[in-house]
Structure formats: C-alpha cells, structure tokens
Amino acid sequence: MDTASKIQKYENITKQILAVVEGEENHVAKMATISCLLKAEFPYYYWCGFYIVDPLKPDQLVIGPYQGTMGCLRIPFGKGVCGTAAKEKSTQVVEDVHAIANHIACDAASTSEIVVPIIRDNKLLAVLDVDSTEVASFDDTDKKYLEELLKRAFT
Ligand code: SME
C-alpha cells in the first residue's frame, strides 16, 4: 500500500478507535476492539493481536485478544520477534521473518511483522503483533501511527 493511503487510513482508524475506547478501563476490552478495527481497516494485516505480560509469570507473554489464524499461547521474553520487543521494550519491524533465526513460526504464511510494546508507568503491559503474508509490508509509517495509537489508548 502506498504511503499516502496508509497515512489516510491510520488517521481515520486512530480517531475511530480512540472514540470507541474512550472511558473504557478494561484492557482486554480495548485490545479486542483495537485488533478487530485494525484488522478490518488494512488489507495487508493477516494476523493482528496482543500478547500480554503474564502477571503470574512476568518473564513470559501470554496470548491476548487477536484476529487471524491461531497464535502461539506463550512467548518467553527474548524469544522471537514478540519476545525481543518485550525484552528490549522497543518496536521491532521485520521485512521477512523467514530470513531471521529468532522468529517463532505460529503460521508459516506470516512473512513480515511489526511488534509494538505498550508501556504504562514505565512497565511493559503487552505487545501488539501484526503480521502480513507479503515481504516488507511494515515501515516507519506503521511504526509511528501504531506507537501513537497505543500510547493514547492505554494511558
Ligand atoms: N512470529 C511471532 C510469534 C507470534 S505470531 O506470529 C502470532 C514472533 O516471532 O514473535
């Protein structure tokens, strides 16, 4: 998708999502709504969902609300793209997961990926993981808008 169309879509969907989740404090309710609305908006989103820091095992992510094919249930910090984003508390953009060793293949069709951490009060709450079946679907535009959306939706 060209950058101008991406920007237009992110601008619109950000407004819509923030309007819907405003005043809602339950994280699962927000995550379910966000994954649903994002997945419906972007044709290149193949899998879109959240991995949440497990309060009982704080060095592990556990699956949260998502849209798409079945995701792995748990991911240890440091493992795969999601585990790296959790450990480093920084967004990861991968052009082709099949070309990197530290990647967890939940679905072989997933090819490019972006993982954005959600930090609240300096603590990692969860990560948003989005996968595409195409190479290099995600770039700085996705990074900028997803980081901004999550910051505003979870403060
Ligand atoms: N590919 C991810 C795992 C999660 S799924 O793709 C849904 C990773 O390497 O972290």
PDB file of N, CA and C in Angstrom, residues 55-143:
ATOM      1  N   PRO A  55       0.918 -11.911  34.567  1.00  0.00           N
ATOM      2  CA  PRO A  55       1.197 -11.475  35.942  1.00  0.00           C
ATOM      3  C   PRO A  55       1.739 -12.617  36.809  1.00  0.00           C
ATOM      4  N   LEU A  56       1.418 -13.858  36.461  1.00  0.00           N
ATOM      5  CA  LEU A  56       1.888 -14.996  37.261  1.00  0.00           C
ATOM      6  C   LEU A  56       3.287 -15.440  36.843  1.00  0.00           C
ATOM      7  N   LYS A  57       3.660 -15.152  35.592  1.00  0.00           N
ATOM      8  CA  LYS A  57       4.998 -15.488  35.089  1.00  0.00           C
ATOM      9  C   LYS A  57       5.517 -14.277  34.331  1.00  0.00           C
ATOM     10  N   PRO A  58       6.047 -13.278  35.050  1.00  0.00           N
ATOM     11  CA  PRO A  58       6.334 -11.977  34.441  1.00  0.00           C
ATOM     12  C   PRO A  58       7.463 -11.950  33.415  1.00  0.00           C
ATOM     13  N   ASP A  59       8.104 -13.123  33.159  1.00  0.00           N
ATOM     14  CA  ASP A  59       9.088 -13.168  32.068  1.00  0.00           C
ATOM     15  C   ASP A  59       8.497 -13.859  30.843  1.00  0.00           C
ATOM     16  N   GLN A  60       7.179 -13.943  30.816  1.00  0.00           N
ATOM     17  CA  GLN A  60       6.505 -14.565  29.675  1.00  0.00           C
ATOM     18  C   GLN A  60       5.358 -13.706  29.174  1.00  0.00           C
ATOM     19  N   LEU A  61       5.141 -13.761  27.860  1.00  0.00           N
ATOM     20  CA  LEU A  61       3.949 -13.155  27.262  1.00  0.00           C
ATOM     21  C   LEU A  61       2.928 -14.267  27.068  1.00  0.00           C
ATOM     22  N   VAL A  62       1.678 -13.931  27.309  1.00  0.00           N
ATOM     23  CA  VAL A  62       0.612 -14.912  27.084  1.00  0.00           C
ATOM     24  C   VAL A  62      -0.388 -14.295  26.096  1.00  0.00           C
ATOM     25  N   ILE A  63      -0.978 -15.157  25.286  1.00  0.00           N
ATOM     26  CA  ILE A  63      -1.836 -14.645  24.210  1.00  0.00           C
ATOM     27  C   ILE A  63      -3.031 -13.850  24.758  1.00  0.00           C
ATOM     28  N   GLY A  64      -3.326 -12.758  24.085  1.00  0.00           N
ATOM     29  CA  GLY A  64      -4.480 -11.925  24.419  1.00  0.00           C
ATOM     30  C   GLY A  64      -5.443 -11.910  23.239  1.00  0.00           C
ATOM     31  N   PRO A  65      -6.292 -10.904  23.162  1.00  0.00           N
ATOM     32  CA  PRO A  65      -7.251 -10.815  22.060  1.00  0.00           C
ATOM     33  C   PRO A  65      -6.539 -10.686  20.709  1.00  0.00           C
ATOM     34  N   TYR A  66      -7.045 -11.412  19.699  1.00  0.00           N
ATOM     35  CA  TYR A  66      -6.448 -11.296  18.367  1.00  0.00           C
ATOM     36  C   TYR A  66      -7.445 -11.636  17.284  1.00  0.00           C
ATOM     37  N   GLN A  67      -7.059 -11.286  16.061  1.00  0.00           N
ATOM     38  CA  GLN A  67      -7.827 -11.609  14.856  1.00  0.00           C
ATOM     39  C   GLN A  67      -6.879 -12.314  13.903  1.00  0.00           C
ATOM     40  N   GLY A  68      -7.300 -13.453  13.399  1.00  0.00           N
ATOM     41  CA  GLY A  68      -6.456 -14.184  12.452  1.00  0.00           C
ATOM     42  C   GLY A  68      -6.392 -15.654  12.798  1.00  0.00           C
ATOM     43  N   THR A  69      -5.397 -16.349  12.223  1.00  0.00           N
ATOM     44  CA  THR A  69      -5.248 -17.784  12.472  1.00  0.00           C
ATOM     45  C   THR A  69      -4.695 -17.998  13.887  1.00  0.00           C
ATOM     46  N   MET A  70      -4.702 -19.249  14.348  1.00  0.00           N
ATOM     47  CA  MET A  70      -4.331 -19.495  15.747  1.00  0.00           C
ATOM     48  C   MET A  70      -2.910 -19.034  16.065  1.00  0.00           C
ATOM     49  N   GLY A  71      -2.768 -18.265  17.129  1.00  0.00           N
ATOM     50  CA  GLY A  71      -1.452 -17.799  17.563  1.00  0.00           C
ATOM     51  C   GLY A  71      -0.879 -18.723  18.634  1.00  0.00           C
ATOM     52  N   CYS A  72       0.457 -18.660  18.839  1.00  0.00           N
ATOM     53  CA  CYS A  72       1.099 -19.410  19.927  1.00  0.00           C
ATOM     54  C   CYS A  72       0.526 -18.910  21.249  1.00  0.00           C
ATOM     55  N   LEU A  73       0.443 -19.781  22.245  1.00  0.00           N
ATOM     56  CA  LEU A  73      -0.175 -19.372  23.509  1.00  0.00           C
ATOM     57  C   LEU A  73       0.764 -18.551  24.383  1.00  0.00           C
ATOM     58  N   ARG A  74       2.057 -18.952  24.396  1.00  0.00           N
ATOM     59  CA  ARG A  74       3.020 -18.259  25.268  1.00  0.00           C
ATOM     60  C   ARG A  74       4.311 -17.975  24.527  1.00  0.00           C
ATOM     61  N   ILE A  75       4.935 -16.855  24.873  1.00  0.00           N
ATOM     62  CA  ILE A  75       6.231 -16.500  24.290  1.00  0.00           C
ATOM     63  C   ILE A  75       7.125 -15.992  25.422  1.00  0.00           C
ATOM     64  N   PRO A  76       8.268 -16.679  25.693  1.00  0.00           N
ATOM     65  CA  PRO A  76       9.189 -16.169  26.714  1.00  0.00           C
ATOM     66  C   PRO A  76       9.852 -14.878  26.234  1.00  0.00           C
ATOM     67  N   PHE A  77      10.145 -13.959  27.183  1.00  0.00           N
ATOM     68  CA  PHE A  77      10.868 -12.736  26.841  1.00  0.00           C
ATOM     69  C   PHE A  77      12.169 -13.125  26.135  1.00  0.00           C
ATOM     70  N   GLY A  78      12.495 -12.422  25.070  1.00  0.00           N
ATOM     71  CA  GLY A  78      13.736 -12.666  24.339  1.00  0.00           C
ATOM     72  C   GLY A  78      13.548 -13.611  23.167  1.00  0.00           C
ATOM     73  N   LYS A  79      12.448 -14.385  23.160  1.00  0.00           N
ATOM     74  CA  LYS A  79      12.255 -15.364  22.089  1.00  0.00           C
ATOM     75  C   LYS A  79      11.381 -14.786  20.966  1.00  0.00           C
ATOM     76  N   GLY A  80      11.839 -14.955  19.737  1.00  0.00           N
ATOM     77  CA  GLY A  80      11.076 -14.479  18.592  1.00  0.00           C
ATOM     78  C   GLY A  80      11.008 -12.954  18.549  1.00  0.00           C
ATOM     79  N   VAL A  81      10.216 -12.467  17.618  1.00  0.00           N
ATOM     80  CA  VAL A  81      10.121 -11.019  17.411  1.00  0.00           C
ATOM     81  C   VAL A  81       9.348 -10.377  18.573  1.00  0.00           C
ATOM     82  N   CYS A  82       8.274 -11.038  19.002  1.00  0.00           N
ATOM     83  CA  CYS A  82       7.493 -10.503  20.136  1.00  0.00           C
ATOM     84  C   CYS A  82       8.314 -10.502  21.415  1.00  0.00           C
ATOM     85  N   GLY A  83       9.027 -11.606  21.666  1.00  0.00           N
ATOM     86  CA  GLY A  83       9.839 -11.708  22.877  1.00  0.00           C
ATOM     87  C   GLY A  83      10.972 -10.693  22.879  1.00  0.00           C
ATOM     88  N   THR A  84      11.512 -10.374  21.713  1.00  0.00           N
ATOM     89  CA  THR A  84      12.566  -9.355  21.604  1.00  0.00           C
ATOM     90  C   THR A  84      11.988  -7.973  21.899  1.00  0.00           C
ATOM     91  N   ALA A  85      10.821  -7.678  21.349  1.00  0.00           N
ATOM     92  CA  ALA A  85      10.177  -6.377  21.613  1.00  0.00           C
ATOM     93  C   ALA A  85       9.888  -6.230  23.101  1.00  0.00           C
ATOM     94  N   ALA A  86       9.476  -7.327  23.738  1.00  0.00           N
ATOM     95  CA  ALA A  86       9.165  -7.294  25.178  1.00  0.00           C
ATOM     96  C   ALA A  86      10.435  -7.075  25.989  1.00  0.00           C
ATOM     97  N   LYS A  87      11.496  -7.803  25.639  1.00  0.00           N
ATOM     98  CA  LYS A  87      12.748  -7.706  26.401  1.00  0.00           C
ATOM     99  C   LYS A  87      13.381  -6.318  26.239  1.00  0.00           C
ATOM    100  N   GLU A  88      13.375  -5.822  25.008  1.00  0.00           N
ATOM    101  CA  GLU A  88      14.046  -4.536  24.748  1.00  0.00           C
ATOM    102  C   GLU A  88      13.118  -3.333  24.897  1.00  0.00           C
ATOM    103  N   LYS A  89      11.857  -3.588  25.083  1.00  0.00           N
ATOM    104  CA  LYS A  89      10.837  -2.525  25.172  1.00  0.00           C
ATOM    105  C   LYS A  89      10.960  -1.566  23.998  1.00  0.00           C
ATOM    106  N   SER A  90      11.158  -2.138  22.809  1.00  0.00           N
ATOM    107  CA  SER A  90      11.231  -1.286  21.617  1.00  0.00           C
ATOM    108  C   SER A  90      10.546  -1.976  20.441  1.00  0.00           C
ATOM    109  N   THR A  91      10.031  -1.155  19.540  1.00  0.00           N
ATOM    110  CA  THR A  91       9.310  -1.667  18.369  1.00  0.00           C
ATOM    111  C   THR A  91      10.255  -2.427  17.450  1.00  0.00           C
ATOM    112  N   GLN A  92       9.789  -3.566  16.953  1.00  0.00           N
ATOM    113  CA  GLN A  92      10.570  -4.378  16.012  1.00  0.00           C
ATOM    114  C   GLN A  92       9.837  -4.402  14.669  1.00  0.00           C
ATOM    115  N   VAL A  93      10.569  -4.117  13.605  1.00  0.00           N
ATOM    116  CA  VAL A  93       9.998  -4.228  12.258  1.00  0.00           C
ATOM    117  C   VAL A  93      10.856  -5.227  11.496  1.00  0.00           C
ATOM    118  N   VAL A  94      10.233  -6.291  10.988  1.00  0.00           N
ATOM    119  CA  VAL A  94      10.983  -7.333  10.288  1.00  0.00           C
ATOM    120  C   VAL A  94      10.422  -7.493   8.876  1.00  0.00           C
ATOM    121  N   GLU A  95      11.287  -7.347   7.883  1.00  0.00           N
ATOM    122  CA  GLU A  95      10.833  -7.410   6.483  1.00  0.00           C
ATOM    123  C   GLU A  95      10.459  -8.829   6.064  1.00  0.00           C
ATOM    124  N   ASP A  96      11.234  -9.810   6.550  1.00  0.00           N
ATOM    125  CA  ASP A  96      10.950 -11.201   6.195  1.00  0.00           C
ATOM    126  C   ASP A  96      11.387 -12.104   7.345  1.00  0.00           C
ATOM    127  N   VAL A  97      10.408 -12.587   8.087  1.00  0.00           N
ATOM    128  CA  VAL A  97      10.724 -13.393   9.276  1.00  0.00           C
ATOM    129  C   VAL A  97      11.438 -14.695   8.904  1.00  0.00           C
ATOM    130  N   HIS A  98      11.220 -15.182   7.677  1.00  0.00           N
ATOM    131  CA  HIS A  98      11.859 -16.449   7.273  1.00  0.00           C
ATOM    132  C   HIS A  98      13.375 -16.280   7.130  1.00  0.00           C
ATOM    133  N   ALA A  99      13.816 -15.022   7.047  1.00  0.00           N
ATOM    134  CA  ALA A  99      15.249 -14.756   6.870  1.00  0.00           C
ATOM    135  C   ALA A  99      15.973 -14.569   8.203  1.00  0.00           C
ATOM    136  N   ILE A 100      15.236 -14.568   9.318  1.00  0.00           N
ATOM    137  CA  ILE A 100      15.913 -14.400  10.610  1.00  0.00           C
ATOM    138  C   ILE A 100      15.729 -15.642  11.484  1.00  0.00           C
ATOM    139  N   ALA A 101      16.746 -15.913  12.322  1.00  0.00           N
ATOM    140  CA  ALA A 101      16.720 -17.133  13.134  1.00  0.00           C
ATOM    141  C   ALA A 101      15.770 -16.977  14.329  1.00  0.00           C
ATOM    142  N   ASN A 102      15.783 -15.804  14.966  1.00  0.00           N
ATOM    143  CA  ASN A 102      14.973 -15.624  16.175  1.00  0.00           C
ATOM    144  C   ASN A 102      13.549 -15.196  15.827  1.00  0.00           C
ATOM    145  N   HIS A 103      12.808 -16.165  15.342  1.00  0.00           N
ATOM    146  CA  HIS A 103      11.429 -15.909  14.952  1.00  0.00           C
ATOM    147  C   HIS A 103      10.615 -17.157  15.283  1.00  0.00           C
ATOM    148  N   ILE A 104       9.417 -16.957  15.795  1.00  0.00           N
ATOM    149  CA  ILE A 104       8.561 -18.093  16.136  1.00  0.00           C
ATOM    150  C   ILE A 104       7.511 -18.218  15.038  1.00  0.00           C
ATOM    151  N   ALA A 105       7.490 -19.371  14.395  1.00  0.00           N
ATOM    152  CA  ALA A 105       6.551 -19.556  13.294  1.00  0.00           C
ATOM    153  C   ALA A 105       5.244 -20.140  13.818  1.00  0.00           C
ATOM    154  N   CYS A 106       4.293 -19.278  14.145  1.00  0.00           N
ATOM    155  CA  CYS A 106       2.962 -19.759  14.549  1.00  0.00           C
ATOM    156  C   CYS A 106       2.191 -20.146  13.292  1.00  0.00           C
ATOM    157  N   ASP A 107       2.403 -19.394  12.232  1.00  0.00           N
ATOM    158  CA  ASP A 107       1.709 -19.638  10.967  1.00  0.00           C
ATOM    159  C   ASP A 107       2.728 -19.368   9.860  1.00  0.00           C
ATOM    160  N   ALA A 108       3.020 -20.381   9.054  1.00  0.00           N
ATOM    161  CA  ALA A 108       4.073 -20.275   8.034  1.00  0.00           C
ATOM    162  C   ALA A 108       3.772 -19.189   7.000  1.00  0.00           C
ATOM    163  N   ALA A 109       2.510 -18.778   6.910  1.00  0.00           N
ATOM    164  CA  ALA A 109       2.147 -17.748   5.920  1.00  0.00           C
ATOM    165  C   ALA A 109       2.623 -16.358   6.337  1.00  0.00           C
ATOM    166  N   SER A 110       2.845 -16.159   7.631  1.00  0.00           N
ATOM    167  CA  SER A 110       3.296 -14.841   8.099  1.00  0.00           C
ATOM    168  C   SER A 110       4.694 -14.567   7.582  1.00  0.00           C
ATOM    169  N   THR A 111       4.902 -13.408   6.979  1.00  0.00           N
ATOM    170  CA  THR A 111       6.188 -13.109   6.340  1.00  0.00           C
ATOM    171  C   THR A 111       6.832 -11.842   6.892  1.00  0.00           C
ATOM    172  N   SER A 112       6.117 -10.707   6.844  1.00  0.00           N
ATOM    173  CA  SER A 112       6.678  -9.532   7.504  1.00  0.00           C
ATOM    174  C   SER A 112       5.876  -9.257   8.775  1.00  0.00           C
ATOM    175  N   GLU A 113       6.500  -8.508   9.673  1.00  0.00           N
ATOM    176  CA  GLU A 113       5.912  -8.383  11.003  1.00  0.00           C
ATOM    177  C   GLU A 113       6.332  -7.076  11.661  1.00  0.00           C
ATOM    178  N   ILE A 114       5.406  -6.511  12.438  1.00  0.00           N
ATOM    179  CA  ILE A 114       5.766  -5.381  13.310  1.00  0.00           C
ATOM    180  C   ILE A 114       5.251  -5.705  14.706  1.00  0.00           C
ATOM    181  N   VAL A 115       6.080  -5.443  15.706  1.00  0.00           N
ATOM    182  CA  VAL A 115       5.666  -5.668  17.098  1.00  0.00           C
ATOM    183  C   VAL A 115       5.933  -4.387  17.888  1.00  0.00           C
ATOM    184  N   VAL A 116       4.872  -3.869  18.502  1.00  0.00           N
ATOM    185  CA  VAL A 116       4.956  -2.587  19.206  1.00  0.00           C
ATOM    186  C   VAL A 116       4.655  -2.810  20.694  1.00  0.00           C
ATOM    187  N   PRO A 117       5.596  -2.457  21.583  1.00  0.00           N
ATOM    188  CA  PRO A 117       5.333  -2.620  23.013  1.00  0.00           C
ATOM    189  C   PRO A 117       4.390  -1.553  23.562  1.00  0.00           C
ATOM    190  N   ILE A 118       3.625  -1.924  24.582  1.00  0.00           N
ATOM    191  CA  ILE A 118       2.763  -0.964  25.288  1.00  0.00           C
ATOM    192  C   ILE A 118       3.351  -0.799  26.680  1.00  0.00           C
ATOM    193  N   ILE A 119       3.825   0.417  26.965  1.00  0.00           N
ATOM    194  CA  ILE A 119       4.448   0.704  28.246  1.00  0.00           C
ATOM    195  C   ILE A 119       3.533   1.625  29.048  1.00  0.00           C
ATOM    196  N   ARG A 120       3.248   1.253  30.286  1.00  0.00           N
ATOM    197  CA  ARG A 120       2.442   2.104  31.179  1.00  0.00           C
ATOM    198  C   ARG A 120       3.193   2.271  32.481  1.00  0.00           C
ATOM    199  N   ASP A 121       3.362   3.493  32.926  1.00  0.00           N
ATOM    200  CA  ASP A 121       4.108   3.773  34.161  1.00  0.00           C
ATOM    201  C   ASP A 121       5.468   3.073  34.132  1.00  0.00           C
ATOM    202  N   ASN A 122       6.161   3.167  33.015  1.00  0.00           N
ATOM    203  CA  ASN A 122       7.494   2.566  32.849  1.00  0.00           C
ATOM    204  C   ASN A 122       7.502   1.040  32.877  1.00  0.00           C
ATOM    205  N   LYS A 123       6.325   0.440  32.852  1.00  0.00           N
ATOM    206  CA  LYS A 123       6.269  -1.027  32.899  1.00  0.00           C
ATOM    207  C   LYS A 123       5.632  -1.561  31.626  1.00  0.00           C
ATOM    208  N   LEU A 124       6.172  -2.679  31.131  1.00  0.00           N
ATOM    209  CA  LEU A 124       5.588  -3.286  29.940  1.00  0.00           C
ATOM    210  C   LEU A 124       4.261  -3.954  30.290  1.00  0.00           C
ATOM    211  N   LEU A 125       3.230  -3.601  29.544  1.00  0.00           N
ATOM    212  CA  LEU A 125       1.907  -4.183  29.769  1.00  0.00           C
ATOM    213  C   LEU A 125       1.660  -5.338  28.792  1.00  0.00           C
ATOM    214  N   ALA A 126       2.011  -5.109  27.523  1.00  0.00           N
ATOM    215  CA  ALA A 126       1.697  -6.069  26.466  1.00  0.00           C
ATOM    216  C   ALA A 126       2.450  -5.637  25.205  1.00  0.00           C
ATOM    217  N   VAL A 127       2.360  -6.454  24.159  1.00  0.00           N
ATOM    218  CA  VAL A 127       2.843  -6.006  22.852  1.00  0.00           C
ATOM    219  C   VAL A 127       1.720  -6.218  21.834  1.00  0.00           C
ATOM    220  N   LEU A 128       1.677  -5.355  20.842  1.00  0.00           N
ATOM    221  CA  LEU A 128       0.797  -5.565  19.692  1.00  0.00           C
ATOM    222  C   LEU A 128       1.636  -6.196  18.604  1.00  0.00           C
ATOM    223  N   ASP A 129       1.175  -7.315  18.063  1.00  0.00           N
ATOM    224  CA  ASP A 129       1.879  -8.010  16.985  1.00  0.00           C
ATOM    225  C   ASP A 129       1.010  -7.959  15.731  1.00  0.00           C
ATOM    226  N   VAL A 130       1.583  -7.501  14.612  1.00  0.00           N
ATOM    227  CA  VAL A 130       0.858  -7.544  13.341  1.00  0.00           C
ATOM    228  C   VAL A 130       1.720  -8.264  12.314  1.00  0.00           C
ATOM    229  N   ASP A 131       1.127  -9.223  11.628  1.00  0.00           N
ATOM    230  CA  ASP A 131       1.832  -9.994  10.600  1.00  0.00           C
ATOM    231  C   ASP A 131       1.161  -9.793   9.249  1.00  0.00           C
ATOM    232  N   SER A 132       1.986  -9.858   8.188  1.00  0.00           N
ATOM    233  CA  SER A 132       1.473  -9.789   6.821  1.00  0.00           C
ATOM    234  C   SER A 132       2.020 -10.987   6.055  1.00  0.00           C
ATOM    235  N   THR A 133       1.330 -11.417   5.034  1.00  0.00           N
ATOM    236  CA  THR A 133       1.834 -12.543   4.225  1.00  0.00           C
ATOM    237  C   THR A 133       2.830 -12.060   3.167  1.00  0.00           C
ATOM    238  N   GLU A 134       2.947 -10.754   2.988  1.00  0.00           N
ATOM    239  CA  GLU A 134       3.863 -10.168   1.999  1.00  0.00           C
ATOM    240  C   GLU A 134       5.178  -9.756   2.651  1.00  0.00           C
ATOM    241  N   VAL A 135       6.222  -9.654   1.843  1.00  0.00           N
ATOM    242  CA  VAL A 135       7.511  -9.157   2.337  1.00  0.00           C
ATOM    243  C   VAL A 135       7.412  -7.640   2.552  1.00  0.00           C
ATOM    244  N   ALA A 136       8.017  -7.152   3.645  1.00  0.00           N
ATOM    245  CA  ALA A 136       8.189  -5.709   3.894  1.00  0.00           C
ATOM    246  C   ALA A 136       6.898  -4.880   3.821  1.00  0.00           C
ATOM    247  N   SER A 137       5.845  -5.359   4.465  1.00  0.00           N
ATOM    248  CA  SER A 137       4.594  -4.575   4.483  1.00  0.00           C
ATOM    249  C   SER A 137       4.662  -3.399   5.444  1.00  0.00           C
ATOM    250  N   PHE A 138       5.522  -3.506   6.462  1.00  0.00           N
ATOM    251  CA  PHE A 138       5.520  -2.500   7.532  1.00  0.00           C
ATOM    252  C   PHE A 138       6.740  -1.599   7.449  1.00  0.00           C
ATOM    253  N   ASP A 139       6.516  -0.320   7.712  1.00  0.00           N
ATOM    254  CA  ASP A 139       7.606   0.650   7.622  1.00  0.00           C
ATOM    255  C   ASP A 139       7.439   1.694   8.717  1.00  0.00           C
ATOM    256  N   ASP A 140       8.136   2.811   8.565  1.00  0.00           N
ATOM    257  CA  ASP A 140       8.096   3.849   9.591  1.00  0.00           C
ATOM    258  C   ASP A 140       6.702   4.459   9.778  1.00  0.00           C
ATOM    259  N   THR A 141       5.882   4.429   8.744  1.00  0.00           N
ATOM    260  CA  THR A 141       4.519   4.961   8.871  1.00  0.00           C
ATOM    261  C   THR A 141       3.709   4.088   9.830  1.00  0.00           C
ATOM    262  N   ASP A 142       3.779   2.762   9.641  1.00  0.00           N
ATOM    263  CA  ASP A 142       3.068   1.852  10.548  1.00  0.00           C
ATOM    264  C   ASP A 142       3.595   2.044  11.976  1.00  0.00           C
ATOM    265  N   LYS A 143       4.915   2.128  12.098  1.00  0.00           N
ATOM    266  CA  LYS A 143       5.542   2.262  13.418  1.00  0.00           C
ATOM    267  C   LYS A 143       5.038   3.529  14.121  1.00  0.00           C
TER     268      LYS A 143
END
